[in-house]
Amino acid sequence: MAETKREIERKYESDDSGLPDLTGVSGVAAVLDKGVAELDATYYDTADARLSAASLTLRRRTGGSDEGWHLKFPVAPGVRDEIRAPLSDTLPRALAGLIRSHVRDAEVAPVVRLRSARDVRDLVDTEGRLLAEVSVDEVRADRLTGDGGSAQWTEIEVELADGGDPDFLDKVDKRLRKAGVRPSRSASKLARALAETEPKRGKKGRPKARQDGKPAAGAGVCATPVTAGDHVLAYLRAQREAIVQLDPAVRRDLPDSVHRMRVATRRARSAFRSYAKVLDRTATDPIGEELRWLAGELGVDRDQEVLTDRLTAALDALPRPLVTGPVRNRLRTWARARSGGSRRRLIAVLDGKRYLALLDTLDRLVDEPPLLTAAAGAPQKVLAKAVRKDFGQVAALVEEALALPPGADRDLALHDARKKTKRTRYSAETAAPALGGPAADLVRLMKSLQGLLGDHQDSVMTREALRELAAQAHAAGESAFTYGVLYAREERRAELAEAALPQAWETIGAATEV
């Protein structure tokens, strides 16, 4: 069973490798010597260093209190989430899944071995509570691939105690710097080991791999966008990266990860359609269909969860006298019955061949894009034309909806306008780096319109659910009164959204310059 630990730490180096007295640090009552631990860690990666390029660290370590397999994800400078699994001879399945979107079918193998003598001291307060752990590490690194060499160094590491105040590290930092200790030039031991044990490049040698988490030159990364095609590809690369980077977060069930991954698929699909003059749709349409499939799998339970949360919040807001019958039990039963998926199903999708094939296809698309003639054109012309076309379609749909009387036909027209509004927002996002303020303003305006139309559509869906719940309650001999009250409130919300739309649309029309 894997567990997660949030690491907040800072690394230092000193010419004399000594640790200054830290009893003078504010809040520290004592420095406790915890002895020396012998650590032996083997770090793993693919032959082309995919984990290192993504700033991920995978190791198997013996010795110390936390021996086992460790997978580290960057969160912020000096902050990482460490996923731990028990010691075993092979990579645990739970960790293998978390790196799958990065390594795909490539093998992970040992690349570096680090052996450290760790001299540990605990900084504690007056009540003996741990504030931070400070260690002086004597490190030996040996590269396990190619003609790599060895390296040795000493570093000081300060790790904040679980639940500690990050500001405490600033106090320790001030004391260390005053004593001549300086921050490490390397982000991690692995980064330093890879840099210092890299084989020397000869005439026929290969270029050094980068250790800053960025792909090497020539790896398909677009330079500063110049043409229309450059801008569209930069946007698509960002969505591809979002899908790959969010995969582990979805597997870990982190908040909002499923939604964000789903949005990335939508953004990519929208770019295919909006910029059909830039990218050949005979190539992008099949990819768009696969992205639609993935979005559907991600949304199996997501939409139902959102609807259930909305109904629960509405029920919580009702005065108690208006709640008659077993409404909450009925809502829970209904929600479970409509749940079409599970975490296990979603993980199976992410582990499946179809999903991995989609990731590979996205890689090929951005590395070898099916560019059309317009891709070489000036972005100010090509991108602006595409955005204007999308906005024109939104305008037609909104005006069509406003011309209809309230009812099912208008609801459907407003829903279509909402979908087109999202596409226009995304096409404007793509164009914003080239078009500047007008496109950025349109993104803001479309986001606002999307919110208004989204509130209306949420009300439509909620009312459909309430009709279903009321029918079930009536069939079971329960009171349907509360569902009627909630329905009326949702109907009023939709009326307010529709009433606000003409003025909102007039404001958008007056402010649109793209």
Coordinates of C-alpha atoms in Angstrom, one line a residue:
M1 CA 0.0 0.0 0.0
A2 CA 1.5 3.4 -1.1
E3 CA 1.4 6.4 1.2
T4 CA 2.0 10.1 0.5
K5 CA 4.3 12.4 2.4
R6 CA 4.6 16.2 1.7
E7 CA 8.3 17.1 1.8
I8 CA 9.3 20.7 2.5
E9 CA 13.1 21.0 2.5
R10 CA 16.1 23.0 1.6
K11 CA 19.5 21.9 0.6
Y12 CA 22.9 23.6 1.3
E13 CA 26.6 23.1 0.8
S14 CA 29.5 24.3 2.8
D15 CA 33.2 24.5 2.1
D16 CA 34.2 23.0 5.4
S17 CA 31.2 20.6 5.4
G18 CA 30.4 21.5 8.9
L19 CA 27.1 22.2 10.6
P20 CA 27.0 25.5 12.6
D21 CA 25.3 25.7 16.0
L22 CA 21.6 25.9 15.5
T23 CA 20.5 26.4 19.1
G24 CA 20.4 30.1 18.5
V25 CA 17.6 29.8 15.9
S26 CA 14.4 31.3 17.2
G27 CA 12.1 28.7 18.6
V28 CA 14.7 26.0 18.9
A29 CA 15.2 24.8 22.5
A30 CA 17.5 21.9 21.7
V31 CA 19.4 20.1 19.0
L32 CA 19.2 16.3 19.4
D33 CA 21.9 14.1 17.9
K34 CA 20.0 11.1 16.3
G35 CA 23.1 9.3 15.1
V36 CA 24.3 8.3 11.6
A37 CA 22.2 6.3 9.2
E38 CA 23.7 4.5 6.2
L39 CA 21.4 4.9 3.1
D40 CA 21.8 3.1 -0.2
A41 CA 19.5 4.3 -3.0
T42 CA 19.3 3.2 -6.6
Y43 CA 17.6 5.7 -8.9
Y44 CA 15.6 4.5 -12.0
D45 CA 14.7 6.1 -15.3
T46 CA 14.2 5.2 -18.9
A47 CA 17.1 5.1 -21.4
D48 CA 16.1 8.5 -22.7
A49 CA 15.6 10.0 -19.2
R50 CA 11.9 10.7 -19.4
L51 CA 11.4 10.8 -15.7
S52 CA 14.3 13.3 -15.2
A53 CA 12.9 15.5 -18.0
A54 CA 9.6 15.6 -16.2
S55 CA 11.3 16.4 -12.8
L56 CA 10.2 13.1 -11.4
T57 CA 12.4 11.0 -9.1
L58 CA 12.0 7.2 -8.7
R59 CA 14.3 5.3 -6.3
R60 CA 14.6 2.1 -4.3
R61 CA 16.3 2.8 -0.9
T62 CA 17.5 0.7 1.9
G63 CA 18.5 1.9 5.3
G64 CA 16.9 4.6 7.4
S65 CA 13.4 4.7 8.9
D66 CA 11.6 5.0 5.5
E67 CA 13.4 2.4 3.4
G68 CA 11.4 1.3 0.4
W69 CA 10.4 2.6 -3.0
H70 CA 9.9 6.4 -3.3
L71 CA 8.4 8.4 -6.2
K72 CA 8.7 12.2 -5.9
F73 CA 6.5 14.8 -7.7
P74 CA 7.5 18.5 -7.7
V75 CA 4.8 20.7 -6.1
A76 CA 6.7 24.0 -5.7
P77 CA 10.3 25.1 -5.2
G78 CA 11.6 23.1 -2.3
V79 CA 8.3 21.2 -2.0
R80 CA 7.6 17.7 -3.2
D81 CA 5.1 15.0 -2.7
E82 CA 6.8 11.6 -2.0
I83 CA 4.8 8.5 -2.7
R84 CA 6.1 5.6 -0.7
A85 CA 5.7 1.9 -1.2
P86 CA 7.2 -1.0 0.8
L87 CA 10.5 -2.5 -0.1
S88 CA 10.4 -5.1 -2.8
D89 CA 12.6 -6.5 -5.6
T90 CA 10.5 -5.0 -8.4
L91 CA 8.8 -1.7 -9.0
P92 CA 5.5 -1.7 -7.1
R93 CA 2.4 -1.7 -9.3
A94 CA 1.0 1.5 -7.6
L95 CA 4.1 3.5 -8.5
A96 CA 4.4 2.0 -12.0
G97 CA 0.9 3.4 -12.7
L98 CA 1.9 6.9 -11.5
I99 CA 4.7 7.1 -14.1
R100 CA 2.9 5.3 -16.9
S101 CA 1.9 8.5 -18.9
H102 CA 5.5 9.5 -18.9
V103 CA 7.3 6.2 -19.6
R104 CA 4.5 4.5 -21.7
D105 CA 5.9 1.1 -22.7
A106 CA 9.6 2.0 -22.1
E107 CA 11.5 0.1 -19.5
V108 CA 12.7 1.8 -16.3
A109 CA 16.2 0.6 -15.2
P110 CA 18.8 1.7 -12.7
V111 CA 20.8 4.8 -13.7
V112 CA 22.5 6.0 -10.6
R113 CA 23.4 4.6 -7.2
L114 CA 23.8 7.0 -4.2
R115 CA 25.3 5.8 -0.9
S116 CA 25.0 8.3 1.9
A117 CA 26.2 8.5 5.5
R118 CA 23.5 10.7 7.0
D119 CA 24.3 12.4 10.3
V120 CA 20.9 13.4 11.7
R121 CA 19.9 16.1 14.2
D122 CA 16.4 17.0 15.3
L123 CA 15.5 20.6 16.1
V124 CA 12.9 20.6 18.9
D125 CA 11.0 23.3 20.8
T126 CA 10.6 23.7 24.6
E127 CA 8.0 20.9 24.7
G128 CA 10.2 18.5 22.7
R129 CA 8.1 18.8 19.5
L130 CA 10.0 18.3 16.3
L131 CA 10.5 21.5 14.3
A132 CA 12.8 20.2 11.6
E133 CA 15.3 17.5 10.8
V134 CA 18.8 18.6 9.8
S135 CA 21.2 16.2 8.3
V136 CA 24.8 16.3 7.0
D137 CA 25.1 13.8 4.1
E138 CA 28.4 12.4 2.9
V139 CA 27.4 11.2 -0.6
R140 CA 29.0 8.9 -3.1
A141 CA 27.3 8.7 -6.5
D142 CA 28.0 6.0 -9.1
R143 CA 26.5 6.1 -12.6
L144 CA 25.2 2.6 -13.5
T145 CA 24.9 3.2 -17.3
G146 CA 27.4 3.6 -20.1
D147 CA 30.8 4.9 -19.2
G148 CA 29.6 7.1 -16.4
G149 CA 31.9 7.8 -13.5
S150 CA 31.6 8.6 -9.8
A151 CA 31.4 11.7 -7.7
Q152 CA 31.5 12.6 -4.0
W153 CA 30.2 15.6 -2.1
T154 CA 28.8 16.7 1.3
E155 CA 25.5 18.5 1.6
I156 CA 23.3 19.8 4.4
E157 CA 19.6 19.2 4.2
V158 CA 16.9 20.8 6.4
E159 CA 13.4 19.2 6.2
L160 CA 10.4 20.7 7.9
A161 CA 8.5 18.5 10.4
D162 CA 5.1 17.3 9.3
G163 CA 2.6 20.1 9.8
G164 CA 5.3 22.6 10.6
D165 CA 5.3 26.3 9.7
P166 CA 7.3 26.9 6.5
D167 CA 8.5 30.2 7.9
F168 CA 10.6 28.3 10.4
L169 CA 12.9 27.3 7.5
D170 CA 13.6 30.9 6.8
K171 CA 14.9 31.3 10.4
V172 CA 17.2 28.3 9.9
D173 CA 18.3 29.6 6.5
K174 CA 19.3 32.9 8.0
R175 CA 21.5 31.2 10.6
L176 CA 23.1 28.9 8.1
R177 CA 23.9 31.8 5.7
K178 CA 25.4 33.8 8.5
A179 CA 27.7 30.9 9.2
G180 CA 28.8 30.8 5.6
V181 CA 26.6 27.9 4.4
R182 CA 25.1 28.6 1.0
P183 CA 22.1 27.1 -0.9
S184 CA 22.9 24.1 -3.0
R185 CA 23.3 24.7 -6.7
S186 CA 21.5 21.5 -7.5
A187 CA 17.8 20.9 -7.0
S188 CA 18.3 17.4 -5.7
K189 CA 21.0 14.7 -5.1
L190 CA 19.9 13.0 -8.3
A191 CA 20.3 16.1 -10.4
R192 CA 23.8 16.6 -9.0
A193 CA 24.8 13.0 -9.5
L194 CA 23.6 13.0 -13.1
A195 CA 25.6 16.1 -13.8
E196 CA 28.8 15.1 -12.1
T197 CA 28.9 11.5 -13.4
E198 CA 28.0 12.3 -17.0
P199 CA 30.3 10.6 -19.4
K200 CA 32.7 13.0 -21.1
R201 CA 31.7 13.8 -24.6
G202 CA 34.1 12.8 -27.3
K203 CA 34.0 13.4 -31.0
K204 CA 31.5 10.6 -31.4
G205 CA 29.9 11.1 -28.0
R206 CA 26.3 12.1 -27.4
P207 CA 25.3 15.5 -26.1
K208 CA 24.7 16.0 -22.4
A209 CA 21.2 15.4 -21.2
R210 CA 19.7 18.4 -19.5
Q211 CA 19.1 18.2 -15.7
D212 CA 16.8 21.2 -15.3
G213 CA 13.6 19.3 -16.1
K214 CA 13.4 20.7 -19.6
P215 CA 13.7 18.6 -22.8
A216 CA 16.9 18.8 -24.7
A217 CA 17.2 20.9 -27.9
G218 CA 15.7 19.3 -30.9
A219 CA 13.1 17.4 -28.8
G220 CA 10.2 18.9 -30.7
V221 CA 9.8 21.9 -28.5
C222 CA 8.6 25.0 -30.4
A223 CA 10.8 28.1 -30.0
T224 CA 9.2 31.6 -29.7
P225 CA 6.1 31.3 -31.8
V226 CA 6.4 33.2 -35.1
T227 CA 3.8 31.8 -37.5
A228 CA 0.2 31.0 -37.0
G229 CA 1.2 27.3 -37.0
D230 CA 3.7 28.0 -34.2
H231 CA 1.0 29.4 -32.0
V232 CA -1.5 26.6 -32.6
L233 CA 1.2 24.0 -32.0
A234 CA 2.3 25.8 -28.8
Y235 CA -1.3 25.6 -27.5
L236 CA -1.6 21.9 -28.4
R237 CA 1.7 21.1 -26.8
A238 CA 0.4 22.7 -23.6
Q239 CA -2.7 20.6 -23.7
R240 CA -0.7 17.4 -24.4
E241 CA 1.5 18.2 -21.4
A242 CA -1.4 18.9 -19.2
I243 CA -2.9 15.5 -20.0
V244 CA 0.4 13.7 -19.3
Q245 CA 1.1 15.7 -16.1
L246 CA -2.4 15.3 -14.7
D247 CA -2.5 11.6 -15.3
P248 CA -0.7 10.8 -11.9
A249 CA -2.9 13.4 -10.2
V250 CA -6.1 11.7 -11.5
R251 CA -4.8 8.3 -10.3
R252 CA -4.1 9.8 -6.9
D253 CA -7.6 11.3 -6.9
L254 CA -6.3 14.8 -6.2
P255 CA -8.9 17.6 -6.1
D256 CA -10.1 19.0 -9.5
S257 CA -7.6 16.7 -11.4
V258 CA -10.3 14.9 -13.4
H259 CA -11.9 18.2 -14.3
R260 CA -8.7 19.8 -15.4
M261 CA -7.7 16.8 -17.5
R262 CA -11.1 16.8 -19.1
V263 CA -10.7 20.5 -19.9
A264 CA -7.3 19.8 -21.6
T265 CA -9.0 17.3 -23.9
R266 CA -11.7 19.8 -24.8
R267 CA -9.1 22.6 -25.5
A268 CA -7.2 20.3 -27.9
R269 CA -10.4 19.3 -29.7
S270 CA -11.5 22.9 -30.0
A271 CA -8.1 23.9 -31.4
F272 CA -8.5 21.2 -34.1
R273 CA -11.9 22.6 -35.2
S274 CA -11.2 26.3 -34.8
Y275 CA -7.9 26.1 -36.7
A276 CA -8.9 23.7 -39.4
K277 CA -7.1 26.0 -41.9
V278 CA -3.8 25.5 -40.0
L279 CA -3.9 21.7 -39.3
D280 CA -5.3 19.1 -41.7
R281 CA -8.5 17.8 -40.3
T282 CA -8.1 14.5 -42.0
A283 CA -5.3 13.9 -39.5
T284 CA -6.8 15.7 -36.5
D285 CA -10.5 14.5 -36.7
P286 CA -9.6 10.9 -35.6
I287 CA -7.5 12.3 -32.8
G288 CA -10.4 14.5 -31.8
E289 CA -12.7 11.5 -31.6
E290 CA -10.2 9.7 -29.3
L291 CA -10.1 12.9 -27.1
R292 CA -13.9 12.9 -27.0
W293 CA -13.7 9.3 -25.9
L294 CA -11.2 10.1 -23.1
A295 CA -13.3 13.1 -22.0
G296 CA -16.3 10.8 -21.8
E297 CA -14.5 8.3 -19.6
L298 CA -13.3 11.1 -17.3
G299 CA -16.8 12.4 -17.0
V300 CA -18.5 9.1 -16.2
D301 CA -18.9 10.0 -12.6
R302 CA -17.8 13.7 -12.7
D303 CA -21.1 15.1 -14.1
Q304 CA -23.2 13.0 -11.7
E305 CA -21.0 14.2 -8.7
V306 CA -21.5 17.8 -9.7
L307 CA -25.3 17.4 -10.1
T308 CA -25.5 15.6 -6.7
D309 CA -23.5 18.3 -5.0
R310 CA -25.8 20.9 -6.5
L311 CA -28.9 19.1 -5.3
T312 CA -27.4 18.5 -1.8
A313 CA -26.4 22.2 -1.5
A314 CA -29.9 23.3 -2.6
L315 CA -31.5 20.9 0.0
D316 CA -29.2 22.2 2.7
A317 CA -30.3 25.7 2.0
L318 CA -34.0 24.9 2.5
P319 CA -35.7 25.8 5.8
R320 CA -36.4 22.6 7.7
P321 CA -40.3 23.0 7.5
L322 CA -39.9 22.7 3.7
V323 CA -38.2 19.3 3.9
T324 CA -40.8 16.6 4.0
G325 CA -40.2 12.9 3.8
P326 CA -36.9 11.0 3.4
V327 CA -35.5 13.4 0.8
R328 CA -31.8 12.9 1.7
N329 CA -32.0 9.1 1.7
R330 CA -33.8 9.2 -1.7
L331 CA -31.1 11.6 -3.0
R332 CA -28.3 9.3 -1.9
T333 CA -30.0 6.2 -3.3
W334 CA -30.7 8.0 -6.6
A335 CA -27.0 9.2 -6.8
R336 CA -25.6 5.7 -6.3
A337 CA -28.0 4.2 -8.9
R338 CA -26.9 6.8 -11.5
S339 CA -23.2 6.4 -10.8
G340 CA -21.9 4.8 -14.0
G341 CA -18.3 4.3 -13.2
S342 CA -15.7 3.8 -10.4
R343 CA -12.2 4.7 -9.6
R344 CA -11.2 1.2 -10.6
R345 CA -12.8 1.7 -14.1
L346 CA -11.0 5.0 -14.6
I347 CA -7.6 3.6 -13.6
A348 CA -8.2 0.7 -16.0
V349 CA -8.8 3.2 -18.8
L350 CA -5.6 5.0 -18.0
D351 CA -3.7 1.7 -18.0
G352 CA -5.3 0.6 -21.3
K353 CA -3.7 0.4 -24.7
R354 CA -6.2 2.8 -26.2
Y355 CA -5.3 5.6 -23.9
L356 CA -1.5 5.1 -24.3
A357 CA -1.9 5.0 -28.0
L358 CA -3.7 8.3 -27.8
L359 CA -0.8 9.8 -25.9
D360 CA 1.7 8.5 -28.5
T361 CA -0.5 10.0 -31.3
L362 CA -0.6 13.4 -29.6
D363 CA 3.2 13.2 -29.4
R364 CA 3.5 12.5 -33.1
L365 CA 1.0 15.3 -33.9
V366 CA 3.0 18.0 -32.2
D367 CA 6.4 16.7 -33.3
E368 CA 5.3 16.1 -36.9
P369 CA 2.2 18.3 -37.4
P370 CA 0.0 18.0 -40.5
L371 CA 0.4 21.7 -41.4
L372 CA -1.6 23.4 -44.1
T373 CA -0.6 26.4 -46.2
A374 CA -2.2 28.9 -43.7
A375 CA 0.1 27.6 -41.0
A376 CA 3.0 29.7 -42.4
G377 CA 0.9 32.8 -42.4
A378 CA 1.0 35.8 -40.1
P379 CA -0.7 35.0 -36.8
Q380 CA -2.3 38.4 -36.7
K381 CA -4.2 37.5 -39.8
V382 CA -4.8 33.8 -39.7
L383 CA -5.6 33.5 -36.0
A384 CA -7.7 36.6 -35.9
K385 CA -9.8 35.3 -38.8
A386 CA -10.4 32.0 -37.0
V387 CA -11.4 33.7 -33.7
R388 CA -13.8 36.1 -35.6
K389 CA -15.4 33.1 -37.2
D390 CA -16.0 31.3 -33.9
F391 CA -17.3 34.5 -32.3
G392 CA -19.7 35.0 -35.3
Q393 CA -21.1 31.5 -34.6
V394 CA -21.6 32.3 -30.9
A395 CA -23.4 35.6 -31.9
A396 CA -25.8 33.7 -34.2
L397 CA -26.6 31.1 -31.6
V398 CA -27.2 33.6 -28.8
E399 CA -29.4 35.8 -31.0
E400 CA -31.3 32.7 -32.1
A401 CA -31.9 31.7 -28.5
L402 CA -33.0 35.2 -27.5
A403 CA -35.6 35.2 -30.3
L404 CA -37.2 32.0 -29.0
P405 CA -39.9 32.0 -26.2
P406 CA -38.9 30.4 -22.9
G407 CA -39.1 26.6 -23.1
A408 CA -37.3 23.5 -24.3
D409 CA -36.3 25.0 -27.7
R410 CA -34.7 28.0 -26.0
D411 CA -33.0 25.7 -23.5
L412 CA -31.4 23.7 -26.3
A413 CA -30.4 26.8 -28.2
L414 CA -28.7 28.2 -25.1
H415 CA -26.9 25.0 -24.5
D416 CA -25.6 25.0 -28.1
A417 CA -24.5 28.6 -27.6
R418 CA -22.7 27.6 -24.4
K419 CA -20.7 24.9 -26.2
K420 CA -19.7 27.4 -29.0
T421 CA -18.8 30.0 -26.4
K422 CA -16.3 27.5 -24.9
R423 CA -14.7 26.9 -28.3
T424 CA -14.4 30.6 -28.9
R425 CA -12.8 31.1 -25.5
Y426 CA -10.3 28.4 -26.3
S427 CA -9.5 29.7 -29.8
A428 CA -9.0 33.2 -28.3
E429 CA -6.6 31.6 -25.7
T430 CA -4.6 30.2 -28.5
A431 CA -4.4 33.6 -30.3
A432 CA -3.8 35.7 -27.2
P433 CA 0.0 35.5 -27.3
A434 CA -0.1 36.9 -30.9
L435 CA -3.1 39.2 -30.8
G436 CA -2.5 40.6 -27.3
G437 CA -5.2 42.6 -25.4
P438 CA -8.2 42.2 -27.7
A439 CA -7.9 38.4 -27.6
A440 CA -7.2 38.3 -23.9
D441 CA -10.3 40.5 -23.4
L442 CA -12.4 38.1 -25.5
V443 CA -11.2 35.2 -23.3
R444 CA -12.5 37.1 -20.3
L445 CA -15.8 38.0 -22.0
M446 CA -16.4 34.4 -23.2
K447 CA -15.6 33.0 -19.8
S448 CA -18.2 35.3 -18.3
L449 CA -20.8 34.3 -20.9
Q450 CA -19.9 30.7 -20.4
G451 CA -20.6 31.1 -16.7
L452 CA -24.0 32.6 -17.3
L453 CA -25.0 30.0 -19.8
G454 CA -23.5 27.3 -17.6
D455 CA -25.7 28.4 -14.7
H456 CA -28.7 28.1 -17.0
Q457 CA -27.8 24.7 -18.3
D458 CA -27.1 23.4 -14.7
S459 CA -30.6 24.5 -13.8
V460 CA -32.0 22.6 -16.8
M461 CA -30.2 19.4 -15.8
T462 CA -31.1 19.9 -12.1
R463 CA -34.8 20.3 -12.9
E464 CA -34.7 17.1 -15.0
A465 CA -33.2 15.3 -12.0
L466 CA -35.8 16.7 -9.6
R467 CA -38.6 15.5 -11.9
E468 CA -37.1 12.0 -11.8
L469 CA -36.7 12.1 -8.0
A470 CA -40.3 13.4 -7.5
A471 CA -41.6 10.6 -9.7
Q472 CA -39.7 8.0 -7.7
A473 CA -40.9 9.5 -4.4
H474 CA -44.5 9.5 -5.5
A475 CA -44.3 5.9 -6.7
A476 CA -43.0 4.9 -3.3
G477 CA -45.8 6.7 -1.5
E478 CA -43.5 9.6 -0.3
S479 CA -44.2 13.3 -0.3
A480 CA -43.0 15.0 -3.4
F481 CA -43.5 18.5 -1.9
T482 CA -39.8 19.3 -1.3
Y483 CA -38.8 18.3 -4.9
G484 CA -41.4 20.8 -6.1
V485 CA -40.0 23.6 -3.9
L486 CA -36.5 22.9 -5.2
Y487 CA -37.8 22.8 -8.8
A488 CA -39.4 26.2 -8.4
R489 CA -36.2 27.6 -7.1
E490 CA -34.2 26.2 -10.0
E491 CA -36.8 27.5 -12.4
R492 CA -36.3 30.9 -11.0
R493 CA -32.5 30.7 -11.3
A494 CA -33.0 29.9 -15.0
E495 CA -35.3 32.8 -15.4
L496 CA -32.8 35.2 -13.9
A497 CA -30.0 33.9 -16.1
E498 CA -32.2 34.3 -19.2
A499 CA -33.2 37.8 -18.1
A500 CA -29.5 38.8 -17.6
L501 CA -28.5 37.5 -21.0
P502 CA -29.6 40.4 -23.3
Q503 CA -27.7 43.0 -21.3
A504 CA -24.6 40.7 -20.9
W505 CA -24.6 40.0 -24.7
E506 CA -25.0 43.7 -25.5
T507 CA -21.9 44.4 -23.3
I508 CA -19.9 41.7 -24.9
G509 CA -20.8 43.0 -28.4
A510 CA -19.8 46.5 -27.5
A511 CA -16.4 45.3 -26.0
T512 CA -15.4 42.9 -28.7
E513 CA -12.6 44.1 -31.0
V514 CA -11.0 40.9 -32.4

